[in-house]
Amino acid sequence: LFLATLTYDTLRFEYEDFPETKEPVWILGRKYSVFTEKEEILLDVTSRLWFTYRKNFPAIGGTGPTSDTGWGCMLRCGQMIFAQALVCRHLGRDWRWIKGKRQMDNYFNVLNAFVDKKDSYYSIHQIAQMGVGEGKSIGQWYGPNTVAQVLKKLAAFDTWSSLAVHIAMDNTVVMEEIRRLCQSNFLCAGAAACPAVESDILYNGYPEEAGVRDRLSLWKPLVLLIPLRLGLTEINEAYIETLKHCFMMPQSLGVIGGKPNSAHYFIGYVGEELIYLDPHTTQPAVELNDSGCLPDESFHCQHPPCRMSIAELDPSIAVGFFCNTEEDFNNWCQQIRKLSLVRGALPMFELVERQPSHFSNPDVLNLTPDSSDADRLERFFDSEDEDFEILSL
């Protein structure tokens, strides 16, 4: 927590820089060389939205906690992976945040969706209170599956983004389910994604004519989250190559997981090390300044990112992908199929066209998972005896 008192300039020297290695650096589907593209790597990392513990925000539920220090790390990681989906949706993967440079309105619209107040779509307040319905009391640790389920519910209220959120359970991605979800109610979804505003304002991150095309689109942008268990108390080495390949895909949103007692948002890897953003720094809650703007520097990690050995990863994770179009999804399916042919790479999940007959009937359009399924998943991923945060102690 002492890091919160240091300046960002100090932090740049407190954190170890990238190793001088010929190994490529992969950040959310982008490949870099440490020798020739170090500044580009750091700019890419800095441009990700970084959510950490905060203190002195409005009490959750009116009378609850005013800080999430010590319990909110997985909630913050959930915010980060979902914020990356919104950045891809509204700003594009090539968008970069540069300190002091004026950003477009859509950037602040994305950021405001995560600010620590009760009426932000994906605030700590909303996640904590929605988690009560998933069996988690406010202030209790979450596992990757719980935060994924909660974010799916909250996304239903975000008509501006108009996302289709699918959580693939039982280590199985069913393509038919996803297509049904992304192609449902498309006219209504497109209209919600493109509200009627002045013609000189960007529609949902795109020019006006693109907004019209979006209304006619047959596909709602997909956020695919896959909760996985890659071992008992430590990660099975056979999954490591497959996990690395996930960061190489252009659809990658990264991975939420971590080490026992410590959740992280993993955005890439170099060699045998994962690259991650760490939420375990307590910063003051941010409020609008006198001019009505939101100071945003504390939402960007302006020092080299943290690294850890892949072998230290806790086996309970959730992998995320974003497919803006049906073509993106088809391309992702192709890559997953090819991945099954990579020597020494054990598949982390199965990709199938239709629901296997031994599965229960899916309820893909229902925002609340079946209670029996939710209970079973909670016991497997997030039970009090085997919660992600205390799993390997």
JSON list of C-alpha atoms in Angstrom, two decimals, residues 6 8 17 45-46 61 85 116 125 148 151 191 206 217 246 251 262 290 318 330 343 356:
[
{"chain": "A", "resi": 6, "resn": "LEU", "atom": "CA", "xyz": [4.90, 7.50, -4.48]},
{"chain": "A", "resi": 8, "resn": "TYR", "atom": "CA", "xyz": [4.55, 7.97, -11.02]},
{"chain": "A", "resi": 17, "resn": "ASP", "atom": "CA", "xyz": [11.81, -2.88, -16.78]},
{"chain": "A", "resi": 45, "resn": "VAL", "atom": "CA", "xyz": [0.27, -0.86, -21.45]},
{"chain": "A", "resi": 46, "resn": "THR", "atom": "CA", "xyz": [-0.33, 2.71, -20.25]},
{"chain": "A", "resi": 61, "resn": "GLY", "atom": "CA", "xyz": [-25.46, 0.72, -0.54]},
{"chain": "A", "resi": 85, "resn": "ALA", "atom": "CA", "xyz": [-13.93, -4.72, -24.13]},
{"chain": "A", "resi": 116, "resn": "ASP", "atom": "CA", "xyz": [-16.82, 4.66, -8.01]},
{"chain": "A", "resi": 125, "resn": "HIS", "atom": "CA", "xyz": [-20.93, -0.29, -6.05]},
{"chain": "A", "resi": 148, "resn": "ALA", "atom": "CA", "xyz": [-17.92, -12.76, -14.83]},
{"chain": "A", "resi": 151, "resn": "LEU", "atom": "CA", "xyz": [-20.59, -8.29, -15.23]},
{"chain": "A", "resi": 191, "resn": "ALA", "atom": "CA", "xyz": [-30.95, 1.37, -32.25]},
{"chain": "A", "resi": 206, "resn": "TYR", "atom": "CA", "xyz": [-17.92, 5.61, -35.18]},
{"chain": "A", "resi": 217, "resn": "SER", "atom": "CA", "xyz": [-25.98, -5.17, -38.54]},
{"chain": "A", "resi": 246, "resn": "CYS", "atom": "CA", "xyz": [-4.67, -16.78, -26.13]},
{"chain": "A", "resi": 251, "resn": "GLN", "atom": "CA", "xyz": [-9.58, -10.85, -30.11]},
{"chain": "A", "resi": 262, "resn": "SER", "atom": "CA", "xyz": [-3.89, -11.65, -4.95]},
{"chain": "A", "resi": 290, "resn": "ASP", "atom": "CA", "xyz": [-14.19, 22.47, -10.94]},
{"chain": "A", "resi": 318, "resn": "ALA", "atom": "CA", "xyz": [-11.25, -16.57, -16.65]},
{"chain": "A", "resi": 330, "resn": "ASN", "atom": "CA", "xyz": [-15.47, -16.96, -37.17]},
{"chain": "A", "resi": 343, "resn": "ARG", "atom": "CA", "xyz": [2.31, -29.75, -30.47]},
{"chain": "A", "resi": 356, "resn": "PRO", "atom": "CA", "xyz": [-23.68, -31.72, -26.30]}
]
